[in-house]
Amino acid sequence: MNLDATPDMKTGIYKVNINIGEIIIGKKSWICCPKHHDMEKAFYKTYFEVEKRHWWFRVRRNIIFWLIQKYDISKTAKIFDFGCGSGYLAGELQKMGYNASGSDTSREAIEFGRQRGIKNIEAVQSDEMPQEGGFDVILALDVIEHIKDDTGAIKGLEKALKPGGALIITVPAYQWMWGVQDEVAHHF
């Protein structure tokens, strides 16, 4: 897979287009970001294992790791996974030595992750935003499609970035890929 990030000179936003979706990286800007509704409770019984093994999650995780390396994100940088689900990615980043944390609106998902050893993840209210000015990198991976008030979430995440911080977002690529899983996950 050939990955290269190039900046949009007008916005300062970097885009990486791949045939499975689009990733947008921004430097403290208006980029979209989310809060999401609780997914079906039964979903979390298998989600953690699926996130570990399924090709989609492995590819997305490797792209995130590649971006972190490409942009020389320090191990001391504060990385926050917004809408982290059961926290699998935060846990993997922690294993690699990164200062990673996350939050999700699903108490069930957070508890599931904690039971599997993931640290620094917390359940939050649906209108709760991360600490202002607290993070070098915020990840919002496949989360924007879960919220109605994306503008409010964008403003909250913008405030949560440190000056010069980066926001990495992934969103579904194509409407024709919509399926039962999107219904279960309460996508808009």
PDB file of C-alpha atoms in Angstrom:
ATOM      1  CA  MET A   1       0.000   0.000   0.000  1.00  0.00           C
ATOM      2  CA  ASN A   2       1.432   3.357  -1.024  1.00  0.00           C
ATOM      3  CA  LEU A   3       0.677   6.056   1.540  1.00  0.00           C
ATOM      4  CA  ASP A   4       1.668   9.673   1.248  1.00  0.00           C
ATOM      5  CA  ALA A   5       0.221  12.692   2.997  1.00  0.00           C
ATOM      6  CA  THR A   6       0.089  15.963   1.113  1.00  0.00           C
ATOM      7  CA  PRO A   7      -1.171  19.280   2.485  1.00  0.00           C
ATOM      8  CA  ASP A   8      -4.002  21.335   1.069  1.00  0.00           C
ATOM      9  CA  MET A   9      -2.273  24.711   0.807  1.00  0.00           C
ATOM     10  CA  LYS A  10      -5.462  26.679   1.550  1.00  0.00           C
ATOM     11  CA  THR A  11      -6.519  24.838   4.701  1.00  0.00           C
ATOM     12  CA  GLY A  12      -3.307  23.292   6.025  1.00  0.00           C
ATOM     13  CA  ILE A  13      -5.103  19.959   6.210  1.00  0.00           C
ATOM     14  CA  TYR A  14      -3.259  16.863   5.117  1.00  0.00           C
ATOM     15  CA  LYS A  15      -5.162  14.174   3.220  1.00  0.00           C
ATOM     16  CA  VAL A  16      -4.284  10.546   2.693  1.00  0.00           C
ATOM     17  CA  ASN A  17      -6.589   8.868   0.191  1.00  0.00           C
ATOM     18  CA  ILE A  18      -6.679   5.122   0.054  1.00  0.00           C
ATOM     19  CA  ASN A  19      -9.181   2.824  -1.558  1.00  0.00           C
ATOM     20  CA  ILE A  20     -10.777   1.890   1.795  1.00  0.00           C
ATOM     21  CA  GLY A  21     -11.523   5.433   2.960  1.00  0.00           C
ATOM     22  CA  GLU A  22     -10.092   8.838   3.656  1.00  0.00           C
ATOM     23  CA  ILE A  23      -8.034  10.066   6.566  1.00  0.00           C
ATOM     24  CA  ILE A  24      -7.794  13.744   7.336  1.00  0.00           C
ATOM     25  CA  ILE A  25      -5.096  15.220   9.527  1.00  0.00           C
ATOM     26  CA  GLY A  26      -5.353  18.804  10.607  1.00  0.00           C
ATOM     27  CA  LYS A  27      -3.360  21.258  12.619  1.00  0.00           C
ATOM     28  CA  LYS A  28      -5.753  22.754  15.178  1.00  0.00           C
ATOM     29  CA  SER A  29      -8.493  23.568  12.722  1.00  0.00           C
ATOM     30  CA  TRP A  30     -12.227  23.060  12.223  1.00  0.00           C
ATOM     31  CA  ILE A  31     -11.966  19.458  11.082  1.00  0.00           C
ATOM     32  CA  CYS A  32     -14.987  17.238  11.754  1.00  0.00           C
ATOM     33  CA  CYS A  33     -15.185  15.263  14.920  1.00  0.00           C
ATOM     34  CA  PRO A  34     -17.629  13.376  17.000  1.00  0.00           C
ATOM     35  CA  LYS A  35     -19.431  12.046  19.936  1.00  0.00           C
ATOM     36  CA  HIS A  36     -21.460   8.966  19.376  1.00  0.00           C
ATOM     37  CA  HIS A  37     -24.422   7.093  20.726  1.00  0.00           C
ATOM     38  CA  ASP A  38     -24.054   3.823  22.578  1.00  0.00           C
ATOM     39  CA  MET A  39     -23.911   0.917  20.198  1.00  0.00           C
ATOM     40  CA  GLU A  40     -25.973  -2.164  20.895  1.00  0.00           C
ATOM     41  CA  LYS A  41     -24.782  -3.717  24.188  1.00  0.00           C
ATOM     42  CA  ALA A  42     -24.360  -7.163  22.658  1.00  0.00           C
ATOM     43  CA  PHE A  43     -22.024  -5.659  20.061  1.00  0.00           C
ATOM     44  CA  TYR A  44     -19.219  -5.178  22.620  1.00  0.00           C
ATOM     45  CA  LYS A  45     -19.130  -8.870  23.454  1.00  0.00           C
ATOM     46  CA  THR A  46     -17.322  -9.511  20.174  1.00  0.00           C
ATOM     47  CA  TYR A  47     -16.084  -6.047  19.161  1.00  0.00           C
ATOM     48  CA  PHE A  48     -12.806  -6.214  21.088  1.00  0.00           C
ATOM     49  CA  GLU A  49     -11.797  -9.464  19.382  1.00  0.00           C
ATOM     50  CA  VAL A  50     -12.966  -8.250  15.983  1.00  0.00           C
ATOM     51  CA  GLU A  51     -10.953  -5.045  16.411  1.00  0.00           C
ATOM     52  CA  LYS A  52      -7.875  -7.135  17.126  1.00  0.00           C
ATOM     53  CA  ARG A  53      -8.137  -9.417  14.071  1.00  0.00           C
ATOM     54  CA  HIS A  54     -10.377  -8.002  11.340  1.00  0.00           C
ATOM     55  CA  TRP A  55      -8.561  -6.680   8.265  1.00  0.00           C
ATOM     56  CA  TRP A  56     -10.315  -3.274   8.416  1.00  0.00           C
ATOM     57  CA  PHE A  57      -9.149  -2.536  11.958  1.00  0.00           C
ATOM     58  CA  ARG A  58      -5.645  -3.890  11.317  1.00  0.00           C
ATOM     59  CA  VAL A  59      -5.235  -1.696   8.233  1.00  0.00           C
ATOM     60  CA  ARG A  60      -6.633   1.390   9.988  1.00  0.00           C
ATOM     61  CA  ARG A  61      -4.390   0.767  13.015  1.00  0.00           C
ATOM     62  CA  ASN A  62      -1.322   0.387  10.783  1.00  0.00           C
ATOM     63  CA  ILE A  63      -2.172   3.639   9.013  1.00  0.00           C
ATOM     64  CA  ILE A  64      -2.424   5.419  12.366  1.00  0.00           C
ATOM     65  CA  PHE A  65       0.935   3.934  13.445  1.00  0.00           C
ATOM     66  CA  TRP A  66       2.442   5.001  10.108  1.00  0.00           C
ATOM     67  CA  LEU A  67       1.144   8.567  10.532  1.00  0.00           C
ATOM     68  CA  ILE A  68       2.482   8.755  14.085  1.00  0.00           C
ATOM     69  CA  GLN A  69       5.910   7.656  12.860  1.00  0.00           C
ATOM     70  CA  LYS A  70       5.855   9.816   9.714  1.00  0.00           C
ATOM     71  CA  TYR A  71       5.073  12.959  11.694  1.00  0.00           C
ATOM     72  CA  ASP A  72       7.506  12.000  14.446  1.00  0.00           C
ATOM     73  CA  ILE A  73       4.969  12.089  17.269  1.00  0.00           C
ATOM     74  CA  SER A  74       6.919  11.870  20.519  1.00  0.00           C
ATOM     75  CA  LYS A  75       6.225   9.056  22.986  1.00  0.00           C
ATOM     76  CA  THR A  76       5.602  11.786  25.572  1.00  0.00           C
ATOM     77  CA  ALA A  77       2.926  13.456  23.426  1.00  0.00           C
ATOM     78  CA  LYS A  78      -0.559  13.144  24.887  1.00  0.00           C
ATOM     79  CA  ILE A  79      -2.675  11.101  22.460  1.00  0.00           C
ATOM     80  CA  PHE A  80      -6.431  10.947  23.026  1.00  0.00           C
ATOM     81  CA  ASP A  81      -8.756   8.465  21.312  1.00  0.00           C
ATOM     82  CA  PHE A  82     -12.170  10.167  21.203  1.00  0.00           C
ATOM     83  CA  GLY A  83     -14.918   7.557  20.918  1.00  0.00           C
ATOM     84  CA  CYS A  84     -12.437   4.785  21.727  1.00  0.00           C
ATOM     85  CA  GLY A  85     -15.002   2.006  22.135  1.00  0.00           C
ATOM     86  CA  SER A  86     -13.357  -0.665  24.264  1.00  0.00           C
ATOM     87  CA  GLY A  87     -10.005   1.125  24.016  1.00  0.00           C
ATOM     88  CA  TYR A  88      -8.137  -1.424  21.929  1.00  0.00           C
ATOM     89  CA  LEU A  89      -6.132   1.161  19.954  1.00  0.00           C
ATOM     90  CA  ALA A  90      -5.295   3.166  23.101  1.00  0.00           C
ATOM     91  CA  GLY A  91      -4.038  -0.082  24.629  1.00  0.00           C
ATOM     92  CA  GLU A  92      -1.879  -0.871  21.608  1.00  0.00           C
ATOM     93  CA  LEU A  93      -0.392   2.638  21.695  1.00  0.00           C
ATOM     94  CA  GLN A  94       0.275   2.215  25.425  1.00  0.00           C
ATOM     95  CA  LYS A  95       2.105  -1.074  24.731  1.00  0.00           C
ATOM     96  CA  MET A  96       4.273   0.844  22.246  1.00  0.00           C
ATOM     97  CA  GLY A  97       5.181   3.335  24.992  1.00  0.00           C
ATOM     98  CA  TYR A  98       2.878   6.203  24.004  1.00  0.00           C
ATOM     99  CA  ASN A  99       0.993   8.343  26.519  1.00  0.00           C
ATOM    100  CA  ALA A 100      -2.440   7.316  25.193  1.00  0.00           C
ATOM    101  CA  SER A 101      -5.878   7.613  26.741  1.00  0.00           C
ATOM    102  CA  GLY A 102      -9.454   7.595  25.525  1.00  0.00           C
ATOM    103  CA  SER A 103     -13.121   8.027  26.267  1.00  0.00           C
ATOM    104  CA  ASP A 104     -16.392   6.620  25.042  1.00  0.00           C
ATOM    105  CA  THR A 105     -20.053   7.097  25.906  1.00  0.00           C
ATOM    106  CA  SER A 106     -20.555   3.367  26.380  1.00  0.00           C
ATOM    107  CA  ARG A 107     -19.861   2.269  29.946  1.00  0.00           C
ATOM    108  CA  GLU A 108     -20.111  -1.341  28.762  1.00  0.00           C
ATOM    109  CA  ALA A 109     -17.365  -0.833  26.179  1.00  0.00           C
ATOM    110  CA  ILE A 110     -15.066   0.923  28.643  1.00  0.00           C
ATOM    111  CA  GLU A 111     -15.594  -1.779  31.278  1.00  0.00           C
ATOM    112  CA  PHE A 112     -14.894  -4.439  28.667  1.00  0.00           C
ATOM    113  CA  GLY A 113     -11.591  -2.756  27.779  1.00  0.00           C
ATOM    114  CA  ARG A 114     -10.589  -2.283  31.414  1.00  0.00           C
ATOM    115  CA  GLN A 115     -11.232  -5.960  32.092  1.00  0.00           C
ATOM    116  CA  ARG A 116      -8.705  -6.689  29.338  1.00  0.00           C
ATOM    117  CA  GLY A 117      -6.022  -4.454  30.863  1.00  0.00           C
ATOM    118  CA  ILE A 118      -6.512  -1.206  28.946  1.00  0.00           C
ATOM    119  CA  LYS A 119      -5.582   1.759  31.159  1.00  0.00           C
ATOM    120  CA  ASN A 120      -6.577   5.434  31.045  1.00  0.00           C
ATOM    121  CA  ILE A 121      -9.939   4.983  29.363  1.00  0.00           C
ATOM    122  CA  GLU A 122     -13.140   6.407  30.775  1.00  0.00           C
ATOM    123  CA  ALA A 123     -16.866   6.480  30.182  1.00  0.00           C
ATOM    124  CA  VAL A 124     -18.243   9.975  29.632  1.00  0.00           C
ATOM    125  CA  GLN A 125     -21.575  11.683  29.097  1.00  0.00           C
ATOM    126  CA  SER A 126     -22.522  12.213  25.455  1.00  0.00           C
ATOM    127  CA  ASP A 127     -21.952  15.978  25.736  1.00  0.00           C
ATOM    128  CA  GLU A 128     -18.615  15.711  27.563  1.00  0.00           C
ATOM    129  CA  MET A 129     -15.515  16.895  25.714  1.00  0.00           C
ATOM    130  CA  PRO A 130     -11.853  16.181  26.492  1.00  0.00           C
ATOM    131  CA  GLN A 131      -9.841  18.549  28.679  1.00  0.00           C
ATOM    132  CA  GLU A 132      -9.217  21.939  27.046  1.00  0.00           C
ATOM    133  CA  GLY A 133      -5.697  22.375  25.669  1.00  0.00           C
ATOM    134  CA  GLY A 134      -4.695  18.981  26.972  1.00  0.00           C
ATOM    135  CA  PHE A 135      -3.733  16.922  23.925  1.00  0.00           C
ATOM    136  CA  ASP A 136      -1.059  16.866  21.235  1.00  0.00           C
ATOM    137  CA  VAL A 137      -2.984  14.382  19.074  1.00  0.00           C
ATOM    138  CA  ILE A 138      -6.673  13.512  19.068  1.00  0.00           C
ATOM    139  CA  LEU A 139      -7.933  10.471  17.179  1.00  0.00           C
ATOM    140  CA  ALA A 140     -11.561  10.348  16.052  1.00  0.00           C
ATOM    141  CA  LEU A 141     -11.719   7.098  14.141  1.00  0.00           C
ATOM    142  CA  ASP A 142     -15.024   6.115  12.575  1.00  0.00           C
ATOM    143  CA  VAL A 143     -16.889   8.228  15.114  1.00  0.00           C
ATOM    144  CA  ILE A 144     -18.237  11.285  13.284  1.00  0.00           C
ATOM    145  CA  GLU A 145     -21.025   9.237  11.743  1.00  0.00           C
ATOM    146  CA  HIS A 146     -22.367   8.637  15.261  1.00  0.00           C
ATOM    147  CA  ILE A 147     -23.247  12.239  16.165  1.00  0.00           C
ATOM    148  CA  LYS A 148     -25.846  14.798  15.168  1.00  0.00           C
ATOM    149  CA  ASP A 149     -24.169  17.954  16.514  1.00  0.00           C
ATOM    150  CA  ASP A 150     -20.879  17.606  14.679  1.00  0.00           C
ATOM    151  CA  THR A 151     -20.272  21.370  14.819  1.00  0.00           C
ATOM    152  CA  GLY A 152     -20.407  21.376  18.619  1.00  0.00           C
ATOM    153  CA  ALA A 153     -18.111  18.375  18.760  1.00  0.00           C
ATOM    154  CA  ILE A 154     -15.670  20.006  16.351  1.00  0.00           C
ATOM    155  CA  LYS A 155     -15.473  23.104  18.529  1.00  0.00           C
ATOM    156  CA  GLY A 156     -14.946  20.990  21.635  1.00  0.00           C
ATOM    157  CA  LEU A 157     -12.167  18.965  20.077  1.00  0.00           C
ATOM    158  CA  GLU A 158     -10.523  22.075  18.700  1.00  0.00           C
ATOM    159  CA  LYS A 159     -10.385  23.449  22.237  1.00  0.00           C
ATOM    160  CA  ALA A 160      -8.955  20.144  23.489  1.00  0.00           C
ATOM    161  CA  LEU A 161      -5.901  20.357  21.223  1.00  0.00           C
ATOM    162  CA  LYS A 162      -2.722  21.998  22.394  1.00  0.00           C
ATOM    163  CA  PRO A 163      -1.455  24.763  20.077  1.00  0.00           C
ATOM    164  CA  GLY A 164      -0.058  23.027  16.989  1.00  0.00           C
ATOM    165  CA  GLY A 165      -1.862  19.810  17.913  1.00  0.00           C
ATOM    166  CA  ALA A 166      -3.119  17.375  15.297  1.00  0.00           C
ATOM    167  CA  LEU A 167      -6.507  15.770  14.796  1.00  0.00           C
ATOM    168  CA  ILE A 168      -6.702  12.483  12.898  1.00  0.00           C
ATOM    169  CA  ILE A 169     -10.134  11.449  11.640  1.00  0.00           C
ATOM    170  CA  THR A 170     -11.449   8.517   9.669  1.00  0.00           C
ATOM    171  CA  VAL A 171     -15.004   8.320   8.338  1.00  0.00           C
ATOM    172  CA  PRO A 172     -16.886   5.832   6.156  1.00  0.00           C
ATOM    173  CA  ALA A 173     -15.959   6.249   2.529  1.00  0.00           C
ATOM    174  CA  TYR A 174     -18.973   5.253   0.477  1.00  0.00           C
ATOM    175  CA  GLN A 175     -22.718   5.223   0.989  1.00  0.00           C
ATOM    176  CA  TRP A 176     -22.996   2.060  -1.135  1.00  0.00           C
ATOM    177  CA  MET A 177     -21.128   0.224   1.621  1.00  0.00           C
ATOM    178  CA  TRP A 178     -23.936   0.950   4.128  1.00  0.00           C
ATOM    179  CA  GLY A 179     -25.170  -2.249   5.747  1.00  0.00           C
ATOM    180  CA  VAL A 180     -26.600  -3.953   8.787  1.00  0.00           C
ATOM    181  CA  GLN A 181     -23.460  -3.148  10.807  1.00  0.00           C
ATOM    182  CA  ASP A 182     -24.157   0.569  10.310  1.00  0.00           C
ATOM    183  CA  GLU A 183     -27.659   0.095  11.722  1.00  0.00           C
ATOM    184  CA  VAL A 184     -26.328  -1.823  14.741  1.00  0.00           C
ATOM    185  CA  ALA A 185     -23.697   0.889  15.319  1.00  0.00           C
ATOM    186  CA  HIS A 186     -26.306   3.703  15.080  1.00  0.00           C
ATOM    187  CA  HIS A 187     -24.639   5.561  12.206  1.00  0.00           C
ATOM    188  CA  PHE A 188     -26.362   8.697  10.884  1.00  0.00           C
TER     189      PHE A 188
END
